[in-house]
Short mmCIF file of C-alpha atoms and ligand atoms in Angstrom, two decimals:
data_model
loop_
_atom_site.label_atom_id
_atom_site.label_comp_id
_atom_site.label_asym_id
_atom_site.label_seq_id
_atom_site.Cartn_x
_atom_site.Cartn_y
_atom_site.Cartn_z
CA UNK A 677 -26.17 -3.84 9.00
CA UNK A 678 -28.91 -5.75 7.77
CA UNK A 679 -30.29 -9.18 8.58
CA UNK A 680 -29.46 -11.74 5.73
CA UNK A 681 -30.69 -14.98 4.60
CA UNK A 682 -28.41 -17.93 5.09
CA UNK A 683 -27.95 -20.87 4.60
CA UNK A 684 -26.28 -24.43 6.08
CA UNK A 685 -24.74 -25.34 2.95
CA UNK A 686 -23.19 -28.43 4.75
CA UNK A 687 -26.91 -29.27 5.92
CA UNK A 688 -28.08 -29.25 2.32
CA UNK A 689 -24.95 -31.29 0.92
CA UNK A 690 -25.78 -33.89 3.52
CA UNK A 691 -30.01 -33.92 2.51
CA UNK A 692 -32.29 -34.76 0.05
CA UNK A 693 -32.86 -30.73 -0.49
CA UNK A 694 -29.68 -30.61 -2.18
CA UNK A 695 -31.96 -31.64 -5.41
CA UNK A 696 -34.44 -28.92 -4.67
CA UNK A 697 -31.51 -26.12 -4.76
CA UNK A 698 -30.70 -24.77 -7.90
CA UNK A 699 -27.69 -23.03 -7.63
CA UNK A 700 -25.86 -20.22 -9.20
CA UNK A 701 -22.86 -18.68 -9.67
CA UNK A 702 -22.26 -14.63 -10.03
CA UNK A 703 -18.24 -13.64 -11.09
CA UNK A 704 -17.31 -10.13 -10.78
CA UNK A 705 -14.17 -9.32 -12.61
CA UNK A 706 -13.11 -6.07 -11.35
CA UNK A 707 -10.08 -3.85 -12.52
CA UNK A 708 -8.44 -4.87 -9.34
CA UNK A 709 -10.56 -7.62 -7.51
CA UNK A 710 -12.74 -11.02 -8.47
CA UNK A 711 -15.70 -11.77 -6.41
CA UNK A 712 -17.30 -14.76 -7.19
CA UNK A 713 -20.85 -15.46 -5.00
CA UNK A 714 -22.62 -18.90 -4.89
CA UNK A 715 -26.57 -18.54 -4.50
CA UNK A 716 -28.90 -21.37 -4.04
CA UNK A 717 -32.58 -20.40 -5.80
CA UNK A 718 -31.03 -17.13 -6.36
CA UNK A 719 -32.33 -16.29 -2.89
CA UNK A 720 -29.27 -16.78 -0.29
CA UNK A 721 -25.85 -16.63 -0.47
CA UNK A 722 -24.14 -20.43 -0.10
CA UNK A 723 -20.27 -19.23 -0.51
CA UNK A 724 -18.47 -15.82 -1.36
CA UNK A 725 -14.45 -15.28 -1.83
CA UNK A 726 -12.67 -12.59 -2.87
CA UNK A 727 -9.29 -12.53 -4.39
CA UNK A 728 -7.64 -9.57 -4.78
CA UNK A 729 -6.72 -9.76 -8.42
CA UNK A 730 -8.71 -8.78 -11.06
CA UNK A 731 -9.42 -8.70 -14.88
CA UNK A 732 -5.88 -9.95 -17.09
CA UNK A 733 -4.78 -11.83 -14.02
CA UNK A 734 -5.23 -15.39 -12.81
CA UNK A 735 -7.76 -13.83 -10.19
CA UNK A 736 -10.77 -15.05 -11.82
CA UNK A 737 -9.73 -18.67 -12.04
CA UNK A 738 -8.22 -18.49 -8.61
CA UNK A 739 -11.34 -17.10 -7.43
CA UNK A 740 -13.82 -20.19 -8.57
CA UNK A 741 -11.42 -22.63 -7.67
CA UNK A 742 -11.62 -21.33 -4.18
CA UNK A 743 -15.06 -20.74 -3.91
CA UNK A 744 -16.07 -24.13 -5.35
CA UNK A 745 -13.83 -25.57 -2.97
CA UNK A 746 -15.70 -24.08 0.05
CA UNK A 747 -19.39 -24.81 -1.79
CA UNK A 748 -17.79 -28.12 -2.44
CA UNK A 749 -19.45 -27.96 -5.73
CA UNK A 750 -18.36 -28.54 -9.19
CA UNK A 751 -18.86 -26.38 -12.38
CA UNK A 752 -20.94 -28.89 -13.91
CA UNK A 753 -23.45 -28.27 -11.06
CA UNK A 754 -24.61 -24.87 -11.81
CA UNK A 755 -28.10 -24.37 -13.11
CA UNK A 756 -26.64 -20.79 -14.39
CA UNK A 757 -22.94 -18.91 -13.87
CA UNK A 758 -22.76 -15.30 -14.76
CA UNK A 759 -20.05 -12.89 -15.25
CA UNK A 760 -19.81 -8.79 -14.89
CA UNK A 761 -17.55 -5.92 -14.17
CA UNK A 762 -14.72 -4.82 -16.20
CA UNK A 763 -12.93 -8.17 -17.41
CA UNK A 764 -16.92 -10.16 -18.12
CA UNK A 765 -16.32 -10.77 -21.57
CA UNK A 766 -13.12 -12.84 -20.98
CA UNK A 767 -14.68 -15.41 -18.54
CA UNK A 768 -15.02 -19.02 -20.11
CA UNK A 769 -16.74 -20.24 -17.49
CA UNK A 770 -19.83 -17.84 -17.71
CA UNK A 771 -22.68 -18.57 -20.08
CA UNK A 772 -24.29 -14.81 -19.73
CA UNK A 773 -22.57 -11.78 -19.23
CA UNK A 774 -24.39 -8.90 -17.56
CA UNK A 775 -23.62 -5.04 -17.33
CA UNK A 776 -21.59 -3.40 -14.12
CA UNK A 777 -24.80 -1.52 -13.58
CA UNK A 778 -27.63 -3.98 -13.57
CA UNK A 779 -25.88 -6.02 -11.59
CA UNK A 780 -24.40 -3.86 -8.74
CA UNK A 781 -28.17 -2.19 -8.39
CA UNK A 782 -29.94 -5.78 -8.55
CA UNK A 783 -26.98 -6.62 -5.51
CA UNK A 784 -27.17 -3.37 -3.80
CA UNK A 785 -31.58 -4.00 -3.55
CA UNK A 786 -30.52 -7.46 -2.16
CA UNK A 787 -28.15 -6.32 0.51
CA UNK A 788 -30.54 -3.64 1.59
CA UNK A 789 -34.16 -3.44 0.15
CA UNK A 790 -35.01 -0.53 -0.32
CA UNK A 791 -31.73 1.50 -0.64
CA UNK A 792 -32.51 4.71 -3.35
CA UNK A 793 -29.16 6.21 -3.78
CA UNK A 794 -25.76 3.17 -3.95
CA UNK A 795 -22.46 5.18 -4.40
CA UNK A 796 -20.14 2.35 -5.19
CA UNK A 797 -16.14 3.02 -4.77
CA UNK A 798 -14.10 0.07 -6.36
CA UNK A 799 -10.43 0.06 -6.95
CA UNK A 800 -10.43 1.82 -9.84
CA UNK A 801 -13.95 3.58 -10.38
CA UNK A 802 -16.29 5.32 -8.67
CA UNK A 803 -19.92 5.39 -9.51
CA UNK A 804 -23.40 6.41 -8.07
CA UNK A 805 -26.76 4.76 -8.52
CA UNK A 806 -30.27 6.20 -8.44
CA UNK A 807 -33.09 3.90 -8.00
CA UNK A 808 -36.71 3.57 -8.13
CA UNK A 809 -38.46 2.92 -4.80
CA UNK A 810 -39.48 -0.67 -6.92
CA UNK A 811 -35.49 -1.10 -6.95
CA UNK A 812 -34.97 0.00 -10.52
CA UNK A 813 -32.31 1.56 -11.58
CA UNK A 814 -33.46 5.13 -12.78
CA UNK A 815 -30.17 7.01 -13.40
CA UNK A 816 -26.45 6.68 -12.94
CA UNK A 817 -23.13 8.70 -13.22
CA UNK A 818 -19.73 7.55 -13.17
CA UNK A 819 -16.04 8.25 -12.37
CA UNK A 820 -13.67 5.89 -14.49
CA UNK A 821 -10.84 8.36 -16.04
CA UNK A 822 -8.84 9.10 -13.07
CA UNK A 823 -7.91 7.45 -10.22
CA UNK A 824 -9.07 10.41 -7.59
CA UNK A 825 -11.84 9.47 -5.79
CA UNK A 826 -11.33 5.47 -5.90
CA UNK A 827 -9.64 2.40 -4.55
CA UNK A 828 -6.72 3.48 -6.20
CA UNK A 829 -5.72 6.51 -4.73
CA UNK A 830 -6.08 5.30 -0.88
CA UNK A 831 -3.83 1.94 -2.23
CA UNK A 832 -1.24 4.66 -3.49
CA UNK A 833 -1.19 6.84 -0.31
CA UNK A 834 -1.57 3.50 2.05
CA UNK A 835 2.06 2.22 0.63
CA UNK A 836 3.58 5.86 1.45
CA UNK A 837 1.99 5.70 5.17
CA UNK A 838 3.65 1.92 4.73
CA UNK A 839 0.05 0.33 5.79
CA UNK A 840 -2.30 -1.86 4.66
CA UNK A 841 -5.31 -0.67 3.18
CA UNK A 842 -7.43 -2.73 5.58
CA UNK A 843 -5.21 -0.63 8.57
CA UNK A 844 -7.23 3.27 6.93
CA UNK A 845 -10.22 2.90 8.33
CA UNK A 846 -8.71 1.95 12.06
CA UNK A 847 -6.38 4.87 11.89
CA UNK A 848 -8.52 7.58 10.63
CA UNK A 849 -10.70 6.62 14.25
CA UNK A 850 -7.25 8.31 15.89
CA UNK A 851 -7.56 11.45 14.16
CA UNK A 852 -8.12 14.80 16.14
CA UNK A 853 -8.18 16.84 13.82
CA UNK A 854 -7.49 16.93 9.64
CA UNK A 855 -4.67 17.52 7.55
CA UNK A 856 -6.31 18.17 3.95
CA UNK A 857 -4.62 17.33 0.34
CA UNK A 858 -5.32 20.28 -1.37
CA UNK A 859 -4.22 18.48 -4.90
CA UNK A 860 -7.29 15.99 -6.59
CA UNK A 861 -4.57 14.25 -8.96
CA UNK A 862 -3.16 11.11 -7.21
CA UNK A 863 0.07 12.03 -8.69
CA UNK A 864 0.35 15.19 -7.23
CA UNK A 865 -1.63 14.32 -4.16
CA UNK A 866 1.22 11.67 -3.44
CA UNK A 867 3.76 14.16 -3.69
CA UNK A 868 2.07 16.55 -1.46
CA UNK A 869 1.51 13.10 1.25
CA UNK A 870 5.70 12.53 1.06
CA UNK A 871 6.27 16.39 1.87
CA UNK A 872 3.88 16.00 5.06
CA UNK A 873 5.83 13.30 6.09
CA UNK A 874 9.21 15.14 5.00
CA UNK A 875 8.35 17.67 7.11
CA UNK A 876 7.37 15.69 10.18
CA UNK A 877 3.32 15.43 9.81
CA UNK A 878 1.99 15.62 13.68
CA UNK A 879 -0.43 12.91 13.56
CA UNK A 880 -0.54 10.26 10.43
CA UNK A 881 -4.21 9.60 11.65
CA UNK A 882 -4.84 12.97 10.78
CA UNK A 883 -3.38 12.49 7.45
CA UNK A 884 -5.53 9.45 6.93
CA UNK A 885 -8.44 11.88 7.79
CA UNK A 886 -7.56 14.10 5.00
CA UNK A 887 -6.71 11.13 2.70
CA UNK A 888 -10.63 9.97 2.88
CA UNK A 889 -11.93 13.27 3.05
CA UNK A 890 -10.05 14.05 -0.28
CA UNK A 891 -12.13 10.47 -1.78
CA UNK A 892 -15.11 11.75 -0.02
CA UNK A 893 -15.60 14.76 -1.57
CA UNK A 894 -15.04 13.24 -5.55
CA UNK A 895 -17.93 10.88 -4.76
CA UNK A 896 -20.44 13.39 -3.14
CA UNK A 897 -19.86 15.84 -5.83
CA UNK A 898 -20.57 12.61 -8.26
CA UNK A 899 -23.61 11.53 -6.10
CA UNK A 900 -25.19 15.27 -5.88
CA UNK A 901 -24.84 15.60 -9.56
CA UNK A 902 -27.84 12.88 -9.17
CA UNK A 903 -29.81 14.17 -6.48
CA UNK A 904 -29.50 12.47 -3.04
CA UNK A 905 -32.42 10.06 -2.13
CA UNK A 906 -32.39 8.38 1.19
CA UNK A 907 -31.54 5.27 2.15
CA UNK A 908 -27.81 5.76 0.90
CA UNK A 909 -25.79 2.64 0.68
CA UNK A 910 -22.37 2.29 0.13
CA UNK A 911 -20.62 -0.93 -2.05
CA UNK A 912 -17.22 -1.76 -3.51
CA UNK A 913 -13.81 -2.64 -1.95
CA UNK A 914 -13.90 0.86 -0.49
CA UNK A 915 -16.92 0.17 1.63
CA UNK A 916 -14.96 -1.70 4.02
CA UNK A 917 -13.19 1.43 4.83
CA UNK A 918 -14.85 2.93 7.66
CA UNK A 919 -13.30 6.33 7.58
CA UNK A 920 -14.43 6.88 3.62
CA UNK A 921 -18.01 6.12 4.91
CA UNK A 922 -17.81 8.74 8.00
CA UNK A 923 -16.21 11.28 5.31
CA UNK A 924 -19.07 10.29 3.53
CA UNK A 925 -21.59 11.11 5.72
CA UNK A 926 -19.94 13.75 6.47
CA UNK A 927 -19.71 15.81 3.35
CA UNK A 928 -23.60 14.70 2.11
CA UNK A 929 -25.10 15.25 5.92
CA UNK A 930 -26.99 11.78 5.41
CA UNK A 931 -26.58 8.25 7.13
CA UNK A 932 -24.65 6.06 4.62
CA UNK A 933 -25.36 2.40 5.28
CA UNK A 934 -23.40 -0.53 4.29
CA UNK A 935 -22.80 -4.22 4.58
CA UNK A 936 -19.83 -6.56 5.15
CA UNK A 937 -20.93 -7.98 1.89
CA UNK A 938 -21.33 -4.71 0.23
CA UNK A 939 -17.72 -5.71 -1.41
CA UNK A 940 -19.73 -8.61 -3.53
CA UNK A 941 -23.00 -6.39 -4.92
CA UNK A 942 -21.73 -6.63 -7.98
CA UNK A 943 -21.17 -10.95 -7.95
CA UNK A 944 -24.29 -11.49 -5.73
CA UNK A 945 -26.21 -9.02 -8.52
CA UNK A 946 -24.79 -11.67 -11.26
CA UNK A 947 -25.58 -14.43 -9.19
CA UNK A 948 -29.28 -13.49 -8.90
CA UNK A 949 -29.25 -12.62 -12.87
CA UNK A 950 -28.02 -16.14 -13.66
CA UNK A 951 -31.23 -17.46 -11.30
CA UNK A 952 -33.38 -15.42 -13.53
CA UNK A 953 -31.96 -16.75 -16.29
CA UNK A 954 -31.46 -20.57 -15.95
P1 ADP B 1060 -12.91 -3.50 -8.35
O1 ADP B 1060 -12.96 -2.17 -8.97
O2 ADP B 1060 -11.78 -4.35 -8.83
O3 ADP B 1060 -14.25 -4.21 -8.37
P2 ADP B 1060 -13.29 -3.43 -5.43
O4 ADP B 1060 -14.71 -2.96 -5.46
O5 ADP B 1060 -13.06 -4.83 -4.94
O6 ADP B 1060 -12.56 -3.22 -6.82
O7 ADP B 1060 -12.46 -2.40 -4.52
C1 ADP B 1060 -11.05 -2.47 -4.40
C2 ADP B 1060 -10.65 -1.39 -3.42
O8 ADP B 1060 -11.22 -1.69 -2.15
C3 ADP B 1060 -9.16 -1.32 -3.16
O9 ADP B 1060 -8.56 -0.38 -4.03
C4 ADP B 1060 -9.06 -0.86 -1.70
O10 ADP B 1060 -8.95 0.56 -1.63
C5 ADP B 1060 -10.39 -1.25 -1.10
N1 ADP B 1060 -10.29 -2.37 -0.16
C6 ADP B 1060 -10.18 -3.68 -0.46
N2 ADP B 1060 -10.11 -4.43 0.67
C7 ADP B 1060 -10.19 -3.57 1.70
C8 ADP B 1060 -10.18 -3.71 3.13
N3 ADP B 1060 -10.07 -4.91 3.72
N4 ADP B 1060 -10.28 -2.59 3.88
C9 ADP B 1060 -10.39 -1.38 3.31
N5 ADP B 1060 -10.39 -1.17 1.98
C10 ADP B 1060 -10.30 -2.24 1.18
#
């Protein structure tokens, strides 16, 4: 975990620096989240929400309503608001739109200067970054046809195991051993889950195990294809699931960092874009 700048947004609201702040606005519409991030001088974050709705939905909207309330800011007050991820092109509020890419490298560099390989697991992609020791991007390759390896596919097994999502990453800690899922397609990979538990399955938290092993090894095979550069960094929802990341590091034999923000690379990547830009 990294050190970030922050700031005392209530200080600012309250002082004459309010004028010197120019602040931005980054929307990520994702297939199955919004983040929206609120910069000031496209330097430090001021607000950040997530809503767990994405692109087609009344996410988005729900999304800056809540995060303007917290900024207690109104549209009108943006120097800049961008939009990117899968749903950018139907945001009103958003005077630029900006590609998935761009902005979940510029917000990965942000979150940890200096990270050269990002693998980012969202709920419905999965996608690994290679980039320049200057934080360019240099190279990319991407999982969005099936829903092995993503978001997705721990969502579908979490409702069999009858848990949250945010519950994986605790439970897989319990494990003492691993029960692999030999089948890749979620379909079949679900059926396989529901036998194990048919059958009596010793230890769900071994399941779990095998669960984020079976993501684990779809996005090292993606990440090798690109060549493995330390620092690693992990982003999207998945991020937040601790037993992905020790799978992780498990199958590439490398630290993978991350970031309790890692979830909003994408927004806070926008947000910086629209400081650039205003
Ligand atoms: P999108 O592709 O819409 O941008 P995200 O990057 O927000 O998606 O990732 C969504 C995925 O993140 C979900 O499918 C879920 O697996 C995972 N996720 C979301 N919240 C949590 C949490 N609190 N704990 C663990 N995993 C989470």
């Amino acid at each position: 975990m990294w050190a970030q700048p922050t700031l005392d947004f209530k200080r600012i609201r309250e002082s004459s620096v309010m004028n010197e702040h120019a602040f931005t606005m980054g929307i990520d519409i994702g297939s199955s989240t919004t983040k929206c991030a609120i910069m000031a001088n496209g330097a430090t974050i001021a607000a950040q929400v997530v809503v767990p709705a994405g692109a087609g939905t009344s996410g988005p909207s729900r999304a800056i309503e809540e995060v303007l309330g917290i900024a207690s800011l109104k549209l009108g007050e943006f120097a800049m608001i961008a939009a990117t991820g899968y749903g950018r092109n139907s945001s009103k509020e958003a005077a630029l739109t900006v590609s998935e890419l761009s902005c979940h490298t510029k917000g990965a560099v942000w979150l940890f200067p200096g990270a050269r390989t990002v693998i980012d697991i969202g709920g419905q992609d999965c996608k690994a970054l290679s980039i320049s020791a200057e934080g360019q991007l240099v190279n990319f390759v991407m999982n969005d046809k099936c829903a092995a390896g993503t978001g997705r596919f721990i969502e579908v097994m979490a409702r069999i195991l009858e848990m949250d999502v945010s519950e994986m990453g605790a439970t897989d800690e319990k494990a003492t051993g691993r029960i692999d899922i030999s089948s890749t397609c979620t379909v079949f990979a679900e059926s396989e889950v529901i036998s194990q538990l048919s059958q009596g399955v010793g230890n769900i938290s071994d399941l779990v195990a095998g669960i984020h092993r079976s993501v684990a090894v779809r996005a090292a095979g993606l990440a090798r294809r690109l060549g493995i550069e330390e620092p690693v960094m992990m982003t999207g929802g998945v991020s937040l699931n601790s037993g992905v990341i020790r799978a992780l590091e498990h199958e590439l034999g490398v630290k993978v960092r991350t970031d309790p923000l890692a979830q909003y690379a994408g927004a806070i990547g926008a947000a910086i874009y629209a400081y650039d830009n205003c």
